[in-house]
Amino acid sequence: DLNRVTLGYTSGAHIGGSVDISRRYGDFGVRINGVARRGDVSIDDEFRSTYTLGGAFDYDGGPVRLSLDLGYQRVKVRQLRHKVTVGTPIIPRVPRADANYAQPWTFTTLRDVFGIAKAEYDVADNALLYASFGARDGSERGVYGGITVTDATTGAATGSALFVPRTDNNEAAQAGIRVKLASASISHELNFGGSMIWQVNRNAFDFLGGFAGFPTNLYNPEPVTKPGSGFVGGDLEHPFPISRNRLGSVSASDTLGFWDDRVLMTAGLRLQTITAKTYSYADGSLSGRYSESAVTPVVGLVVKPAAGLSLFANRIEGFEAGPSAPTSVNNMPVTNAGEVFPPTKTRQYEAGAKLAVGNFNASLALFQIDRPRPSGILDPSNPGQILYGVFGRQRNRGVELSVDGEVARGLRVIAGGSVIDAKLRRTEGGVNQGNDVSGVPDYLLNANVEWDVPVVPALTLTGRVIRTGKQAANDANTLKLPAWTRIDLGARYVVLVGDNPLTLRFTVDNIANKRYWASAFDSFRPDLLQGAPRTFKASASIDF
């Protein structure tokens, strides 16, 4: 049983609260939670509101277990600080940390209703049947802004606006059986299953004012009148389907255990089929379709030479639906907008070790991921437009280390780091082949620390350090973002109000108010996202 109420504040004037209530009545359980928040955030003039309601219901009686989870969420953002496209041969300096270069008429409203039902039945002590079904209905409506810097020194730029109405309907079903068998020397865990996913996307777009844009400035933006209707695709009032996908799969796997499961070997196969249809933005007519299948294997090995130590290695293949060409890239129209590309395969190799000693855990992994590289290039047959496609592949190699635990009495650490070598492979015409992939940092380091102050037993100090290495901002590697570091500090204090614990929290994210470009994406002309400014957060939570 739980009764918890939380009130919270985030700078500049974002206020809200949440409630979490749960009860168990014999074999039945119910949990209801809700969140409501609204107000300006720490970025100038950016307003956000969030309303969420969730419910969880379950039955656990004998061999049958049932659960139902339902949720509703509505999010609204006004004057969202958007991406910055670089149209110059150098990266512009970063605006002040809380600057907002979005126009006051930009907004987005998102609404989601979703749910999932699950059932399990113990056929026998060693056999389990399972099934689940889930669905989501989502809608989006917004006017989104963009800015392309044309002079990195002065900040002169061209602004753009895009109106998008969109809905998504997704359903998914899964069923299977798991069976455990054992002999004198070998154990088996068999899994046979199948799944289906249905996806329908309805959307339209209006490039307000066309593609010419309007003059603005990264460092000194002035409000302008919202442009009128420009280049329209689809039905803005009643968007019709632009894509329909159906993904089906059947799978079988077996995990064999040797020497009292000190050696575990898993092997499995999955047959996947992807069927996709695309429709014209002009009239909703069928413009393309495909149906393709593939068998993807998985193999893994775990060896436990000593208590608390596991060595592992695996190879996994994936088969996923190809990307869809967007309507624009870097505020430039895409010639083949809406085109859906054939499915692609990905491959991952991983090897490493995990160690658990008392309250301390550590893991080390080496990995390689090889996957397709969707991107946009200048369309040679349509000047001023982008041709979108799957041009080449990218290979990520790296090593990752993580540790967590209580390193001393009252001192807890969760930390990790990775070194990543991401390269472009087999690119179109060999262009940029061997270069660093844009938007992937050379390394990532993160550390979270909690310290229980000995002289004040109910007080805990918290801190976090985030360090992100330099990253290429475009696939040509002529533009790069420098490494950046962010420090967050906070405290937590628990006090009894009667017999009820009241938890008070206070944190400051980006305590130095550092201004930095946090990340880059897109391979043609880089889009940059600016890191959040100094943000104060406070909350009070009571259980009763």
mmCIF file of N, CA and C in Angstrom, residues 380-463:
data_model
loop_
_atom_site.group_PDB
_atom_site.id
_atom_site.type_symbol
_atom_site.label_atom_id
_atom_site.label_comp_id
_atom_site.label_asym_id
_atom_site.label_seq_id
_atom_site.Cartn_x
_atom_site.Cartn_y
_atom_site.Cartn_z
ATOM 1 N N PRO A 380 21.338 16.081 -57.484
ATOM 2 C CA PRO A 380 21.996 16.595 -58.693
ATOM 3 C C PRO A 380 21.019 17.008 -59.781
ATOM 4 N N SER A 381 19.804 16.445 -59.772
ATOM 5 C CA SER A 381 18.842 16.777 -60.824
ATOM 6 C C SER A 381 17.839 17.839 -60.402
ATOM 7 N N ASN A 382 17.877 18.261 -59.130
ATOM 8 C CA ASN A 382 16.960 19.284 -58.629
ATOM 9 C C ASN A 382 17.726 20.255 -57.738
ATOM 10 N N PRO A 383 18.346 21.282 -58.315
ATOM 11 C CA PRO A 383 19.135 22.235 -57.525
ATOM 12 C C PRO A 383 18.302 22.846 -56.400
ATOM 13 N N GLY A 384 18.932 22.957 -55.226
ATOM 14 C CA GLY A 384 18.255 23.535 -54.081
ATOM 15 C C GLY A 384 17.385 22.560 -53.321
ATOM 16 N N GLN A 385 17.416 21.274 -53.717
ATOM 17 C CA GLN A 385 16.633 20.274 -53.005
ATOM 18 C C GLN A 385 17.548 19.138 -52.533
ATOM 19 N N ILE A 386 17.019 18.345 -51.617
ATOM 20 C CA ILE A 386 17.772 17.255 -51.010
ATOM 21 C C ILE A 386 17.233 15.919 -51.510
ATOM 22 N N LEU A 387 18.141 15.006 -51.805
ATOM 23 C CA LEU A 387 17.768 13.630 -52.117
ATOM 24 C C LEU A 387 18.103 12.785 -50.901
ATOM 25 N N TYR A 388 17.094 12.094 -50.367
ATOM 26 C CA TYR A 388 17.276 11.315 -49.148
ATOM 27 C C TYR A 388 17.391 9.839 -49.504
ATOM 28 N N GLY A 389 18.293 9.145 -48.814
ATOM 29 C CA GLY A 389 18.459 7.727 -49.080
ATOM 30 C C GLY A 389 19.359 7.058 -48.063
ATOM 31 N N VAL A 390 19.563 5.758 -48.253
ATOM 32 C CA VAL A 390 20.465 4.992 -47.399
ATOM 33 C C VAL A 390 21.799 4.932 -48.130
ATOM 34 N N PHE A 391 22.671 5.882 -47.849
ATOM 35 C CA PHE A 391 23.951 6.034 -48.538
ATOM 36 C C PHE A 391 25.065 5.492 -47.647
ATOM 37 N N GLY A 392 25.435 4.244 -47.891
ATOM 38 C CA GLY A 392 26.541 3.660 -47.147
ATOM 39 C C GLY A 392 26.125 3.093 -45.807
ATOM 40 N N ARG A 393 27.135 2.748 -45.009
ATOM 41 C CA ARG A 393 26.922 2.169 -43.683
ATOM 42 C C ARG A 393 27.830 2.871 -42.683
ATOM 43 N N GLN A 394 27.540 2.666 -41.411
ATOM 44 C CA GLN A 394 28.399 3.196 -40.374
ATOM 45 C C GLN A 394 28.769 2.067 -39.417
ATOM 46 N N ARG A 395 30.025 2.111 -38.959
ATOM 47 C CA ARG A 395 30.516 1.090 -38.032
ATOM 48 C C ARG A 395 30.977 1.767 -36.759
ATOM 49 N N ASN A 396 30.391 1.357 -35.646
ATOM 50 C CA ASN A 396 30.765 1.876 -34.329
ATOM 51 C C ASN A 396 31.539 0.794 -33.582
ATOM 52 N N ARG A 397 32.754 1.118 -33.197
ATOM 53 C CA ARG A 397 33.548 0.236 -32.352
ATOM 54 C C ARG A 397 33.874 0.972 -31.062
ATOM 55 N N GLY A 398 33.908 0.227 -29.961
ATOM 56 C CA GLY A 398 34.232 0.927 -28.727
ATOM 57 C C GLY A 398 34.381 -0.001 -27.554
ATOM 58 N N VAL A 399 34.661 0.623 -26.419
ATOM 59 C CA VAL A 399 34.765 -0.088 -25.150
ATOM 60 C C VAL A 399 34.000 0.719 -24.108
ATOM 61 N N GLU A 400 33.294 0.012 -23.227
ATOM 62 C CA GLU A 400 32.446 0.670 -22.232
ATOM 63 C C GLU A 400 32.728 0.071 -20.860
ATOM 64 N N LEU A 401 32.875 0.935 -19.868
ATOM 65 C CA LEU A 401 33.131 0.524 -18.493
ATOM 66 C C LEU A 401 32.117 1.195 -17.587
ATOM 67 N N SER A 402 31.539 0.429 -16.653
ATOM 68 C CA SER A 402 30.615 1.023 -15.686
ATOM 69 C C SER A 402 30.853 0.407 -14.311
ATOM 70 N N VAL A 403 30.669 1.210 -13.270
ATOM 71 C CA VAL A 403 30.815 0.752 -11.893
ATOM 72 C C VAL A 403 29.684 1.350 -11.072
ATOM 73 N N ASP A 404 29.252 0.628 -10.045
ATOM 74 C CA ASP A 404 28.268 1.177 -9.118
ATOM 75 C C ASP A 404 28.396 0.449 -7.788
ATOM 76 N N GLY A 405 28.044 1.148 -6.738
ATOM 77 C CA GLY A 405 28.069 0.513 -5.428
ATOM 78 C C GLY A 405 28.460 1.487 -4.342
ATOM 79 N N GLU A 406 28.524 0.967 -3.135
ATOM 80 C CA GLU A 406 28.918 1.756 -1.974
ATOM 81 C C GLU A 406 30.407 1.546 -1.745
ATOM 82 N N VAL A 407 31.209 2.532 -2.153
ATOM 83 C CA VAL A 407 32.665 2.390 -2.079
ATOM 84 C C VAL A 407 33.185 2.606 -0.656
ATOM 85 N N ALA A 408 32.424 3.310 0.159
ATOM 86 C CA ALA A 408 32.722 3.498 1.583
ATOM 87 C C ALA A 408 31.391 3.721 2.286
ATOM 88 N N ARG A 409 31.394 3.602 3.587
ATOM 89 C CA ARG A 409 30.139 3.731 4.321
ATOM 90 C C ARG A 409 29.505 5.096 4.046
ATOM 91 N N GLY A 410 28.293 5.084 3.495
ATOM 92 C CA GLY A 410 27.584 6.327 3.221
ATOM 93 C C GLY A 410 27.992 7.010 1.930
ATOM 94 N N LEU A 411 28.921 6.418 1.161
ATOM 95 C CA LEU A 411 29.376 7.021 -0.095
ATOM 96 C C LEU A 411 29.056 6.069 -1.242
ATOM 97 N N ARG A 412 28.136 6.474 -2.120
ATOM 98 C CA ARG A 412 27.695 5.646 -3.229
ATOM 99 C C ARG A 412 28.053 6.292 -4.559
ATOM 100 N N VAL A 413 28.436 5.464 -5.513
ATOM 101 C CA VAL A 413 28.875 5.959 -6.818
ATOM 102 C C VAL A 413 28.210 5.139 -7.918
ATOM 103 N N ILE A 414 27.729 5.816 -8.920
ATOM 104 C CA ILE A 414 27.341 5.194 -10.187
ATOM 105 C C ILE A 414 28.089 5.958 -11.274
ATOM 106 N N ALA A 415 28.987 5.277 -11.981
ATOM 107 C CA ALA A 415 29.829 5.968 -12.951
ATOM 108 C C ALA A 415 30.062 5.069 -14.158
ATOM 109 N N GLY A 416 30.340 5.690 -15.263
ATOM 110 C CA GLY A 416 30.607 4.930 -16.477
ATOM 111 C C GLY A 416 31.302 5.786 -17.506
ATOM 112 N N GLY A 417 31.874 5.113 -18.467
ATOM 113 C CA GLY A 417 32.547 5.810 -19.551
ATOM 114 C C GLY A 417 32.646 4.915 -20.767
ATOM 115 N N SER A 418 32.755 5.536 -21.910
ATOM 116 C CA SER A 418 32.920 4.778 -23.149
ATOM 117 C C SER A 418 33.806 5.553 -24.108
ATOM 118 N N VAL A 419 34.563 4.805 -24.885
ATOM 119 C CA VAL A 419 35.363 5.349 -25.976
ATOM 120 C C VAL A 419 34.800 4.760 -27.259
ATOM 121 N N ILE A 420 34.458 5.612 -28.208
ATOM 122 C CA ILE A 420 33.751 5.171 -29.401
ATOM 123 C C ILE A 420 34.512 5.614 -30.648
ATOM 124 N N ASP A 421 34.727 4.679 -31.559
ATOM 125 C CA ASP A 421 35.309 4.968 -32.859
ATOM 126 C C ASP A 421 34.238 4.673 -33.905
ATOM 127 N N ALA A 422 33.579 5.720 -34.391
ATOM 128 C CA ALA A 422 32.489 5.578 -35.354
ATOM 129 C C ALA A 422 32.961 6.059 -36.716
ATOM 130 N N LYS A 423 32.932 5.176 -37.711
ATOM 131 C CA LYS A 423 33.449 5.479 -39.035
ATOM 132 C C LYS A 423 32.392 5.258 -40.108
ATOM 133 N N LEU A 424 32.507 6.041 -41.183
ATOM 134 C CA LEU A 424 31.661 5.850 -42.359
ATOM 135 C C LEU A 424 32.270 4.763 -43.236
ATOM 136 N N ARG A 425 31.424 3.831 -43.675
ATOM 137 C CA ARG A 425 31.883 2.709 -44.485
ATOM 138 C C ARG A 425 31.016 2.596 -45.736
ATOM 139 N N ARG A 426 31.636 2.216 -46.831
ATOM 140 C CA ARG A 426 30.936 1.955 -48.082
ATOM 141 C C ARG A 426 29.955 3.076 -48.434
ATOM 142 N N THR A 427 30.447 4.293 -48.473
ATOM 143 C CA THR A 427 29.597 5.443 -48.764
ATOM 144 C C THR A 427 29.345 5.557 -50.266
ATOM 145 N N GLU A 428 28.327 6.329 -50.633
ATOM 146 C CA GLU A 428 27.970 6.536 -52.029
ATOM 147 C C GLU A 428 29.119 7.201 -52.777
ATOM 148 N N GLY A 429 29.671 6.485 -53.749
ATOM 149 C CA GLY A 429 30.778 7.014 -54.532
ATOM 150 C C GLY A 429 32.064 7.167 -53.749
ATOM 151 N N GLY A 430 32.133 6.584 -52.551
ATOM 152 C CA GLY A 430 33.336 6.691 -51.732
ATOM 153 C C GLY A 430 33.511 8.036 -51.056
ATOM 154 N N VAL A 431 32.505 8.920 -51.172
ATOM 155 C CA VAL A 431 32.614 10.253 -50.580
ATOM 156 C C VAL A 431 32.605 10.139 -49.049
ATOM 157 N N ASN A 432 33.583 10.758 -48.419
ATOM 158 C CA ASN A 432 33.725 10.794 -46.955
ATOM 159 C C ASN A 432 33.999 9.423 -46.337
ATOM 160 N N GLN A 433 34.286 8.427 -47.162
ATOM 161 C CA GLN A 433 34.531 7.092 -46.619
ATOM 162 C C GLN A 433 35.744 7.099 -45.698
ATOM 163 N N GLY A 434 35.598 6.481 -44.523
ATOM 164 C CA GLY A 434 36.664 6.463 -43.537
ATOM 165 C C GLY A 434 36.617 7.623 -42.570
ATOM 166 N N ASN A 435 35.742 8.613 -42.813
ATOM 167 C CA ASN A 435 35.623 9.755 -41.907
ATOM 168 C C ASN A 435 34.859 9.371 -40.647
ATOM 169 N N ASP A 436 34.989 10.223 -39.603
ATOM 170 C CA ASP A 436 34.199 10.041 -38.399
ATOM 171 C C ASP A 436 32.728 10.315 -38.686
ATOM 172 N N VAL A 437 31.857 9.546 -38.070
ATOM 173 C CA VAL A 437 30.420 9.773 -38.208
ATOM 174 C C VAL A 437 30.037 11.025 -37.422
ATOM 175 N N SER A 438 29.242 11.879 -38.032
ATOM 176 C CA SER A 438 28.840 13.114 -37.354
ATOM 177 C C SER A 438 27.936 12.797 -36.178
ATOM 178 N N GLY A 439 28.076 13.595 -35.107
ATOM 179 C CA GLY A 439 27.201 13.477 -33.957
ATOM 180 C C GLY A 439 27.548 12.392 -32.969
ATOM 181 N N VAL A 440 28.676 11.682 -33.166
ATOM 182 C CA VAL A 440 29.088 10.633 -32.228
ATOM 183 C C VAL A 440 30.332 11.114 -31.491
ATOM 184 N N PRO A 441 30.268 11.383 -30.197
ATOM 185 C CA PRO A 441 31.439 11.874 -29.459
ATOM 186 C C PRO A 441 32.550 10.826 -29.407
ATOM 187 N N ASP A 442 33.796 11.309 -29.314
ATOM 188 C CA ASP A 442 34.939 10.398 -29.171
ATOM 189 C C ASP A 442 34.840 9.586 -27.892
ATOM 190 N N TYR A 443 34.319 10.197 -26.836
ATOM 191 C CA TYR A 443 34.189 9.495 -25.567
ATOM 192 C C TYR A 443 33.078 10.131 -24.739
ATOM 193 N N LEU A 444 32.583 9.368 -23.770
ATOM 194 C CA LEU A 444 31.571 9.842 -22.822
ATOM 195 C C LEU A 444 31.988 9.412 -21.427
ATOM 196 N N LEU A 445 31.917 10.337 -20.465
ATOM 197 C CA LEU A 445 32.218 10.035 -19.067
ATOM 198 C C LEU A 445 31.113 10.615 -18.197
ATOM 199 N N ASN A 446 30.601 9.792 -17.284
ATOM 200 C CA ASN A 446 29.539 10.241 -16.391
ATOM 201 C C ASN A 446 29.783 9.676 -15.001
ATOM 202 N N ALA A 447 29.584 10.500 -13.983
ATOM 203 C CA ALA A 447 29.745 10.034 -12.603
ATOM 204 C C ALA A 447 28.668 10.668 -11.736
ATOM 205 N N ASN A 448 27.971 9.822 -10.971
ATOM 206 C CA ASN A 448 26.963 10.271 -10.009
ATOM 207 C C ASN A 448 27.409 9.836 -8.616
ATOM 208 N N VAL A 449 27.398 10.768 -7.674
ATOM 209 C CA VAL A 449 27.890 10.493 -6.324
ATOM 210 C C VAL A 449 26.838 10.915 -5.309
ATOM 211 N N GLU A 450 26.641 10.071 -4.282
ATOM 212 C CA GLU A 450 25.797 10.417 -3.141
ATOM 213 C C GLU A 450 26.604 10.218 -1.855
ATOM 214 N N TRP A 451 26.486 11.182 -0.942
ATOM 215 C CA TRP A 451 27.219 11.110 0.337
ATOM 216 C C TRP A 451 26.268 11.428 1.473
ATOM 217 N N ASP A 452 26.086 10.465 2.363
ATOM 218 C CA ASP A 452 25.288 10.683 3.562
ATOM 219 C C ASP A 452 26.144 11.407 4.595
ATOM 220 N N VAL A 453 25.769 12.649 4.918
ATOM 221 C CA VAL A 453 26.562 13.475 5.821
ATOM 222 C C VAL A 453 26.521 12.862 7.233
ATOM 223 N N PRO A 454 27.661 12.474 7.801
ATOM 224 C CA PRO A 454 27.649 11.766 9.091
ATOM 225 C C PRO A 454 27.032 12.560 10.234
ATOM 226 N N VAL A 455 27.289 13.867 10.275
ATOM 227 C CA VAL A 455 26.808 14.660 11.415
ATOM 228 C C VAL A 455 25.343 15.025 11.288
ATOM 229 N N VAL A 456 24.769 14.847 10.090
ATOM 230 C CA VAL A 456 23.333 15.099 9.881
ATOM 231 C C VAL A 456 22.773 13.847 9.205
ATOM 232 N N PRO A 457 22.356 12.847 9.976
ATOM 233 C CA PRO A 457 22.029 11.533 9.419
ATOM 234 C C PRO A 457 20.977 11.546 8.305
ATOM 235 N N ALA A 458 20.065 12.484 8.321
ATOM 236 C CA ALA A 458 18.996 12.489 7.322
ATOM 237 C C ALA A 458 19.348 13.288 6.076
ATOM 238 N N LEU A 459 20.582 13.818 6.013
ATOM 239 C CA LEU A 459 20.988 14.672 4.900
ATOM 240 C C LEU A 459 21.924 13.909 3.955
ATOM 241 N N THR A 460 21.615 13.970 2.664
ATOM 242 C CA THR A 460 22.458 13.362 1.632
ATOM 243 C C THR A 460 22.797 14.414 0.590
ATOM 244 N N LEU A 461 24.090 14.564 0.291
ATOM 245 C CA LEU A 461 24.540 15.464 -0.765
ATOM 246 C C LEU A 461 24.734 14.664 -2.046
ATOM 247 N N THR A 462 24.351 15.255 -3.167
ATOM 248 C CA THR A 462 24.438 14.564 -4.452
ATOM 249 C C THR A 462 25.213 15.410 -5.449
ATOM 250 N N GLY A 463 25.836 14.747 -6.386
ATOM 251 C CA GLY A 463 26.570 15.452 -7.426
ATOM 252 C C GLY A 463 26.668 14.600 -8.674
#
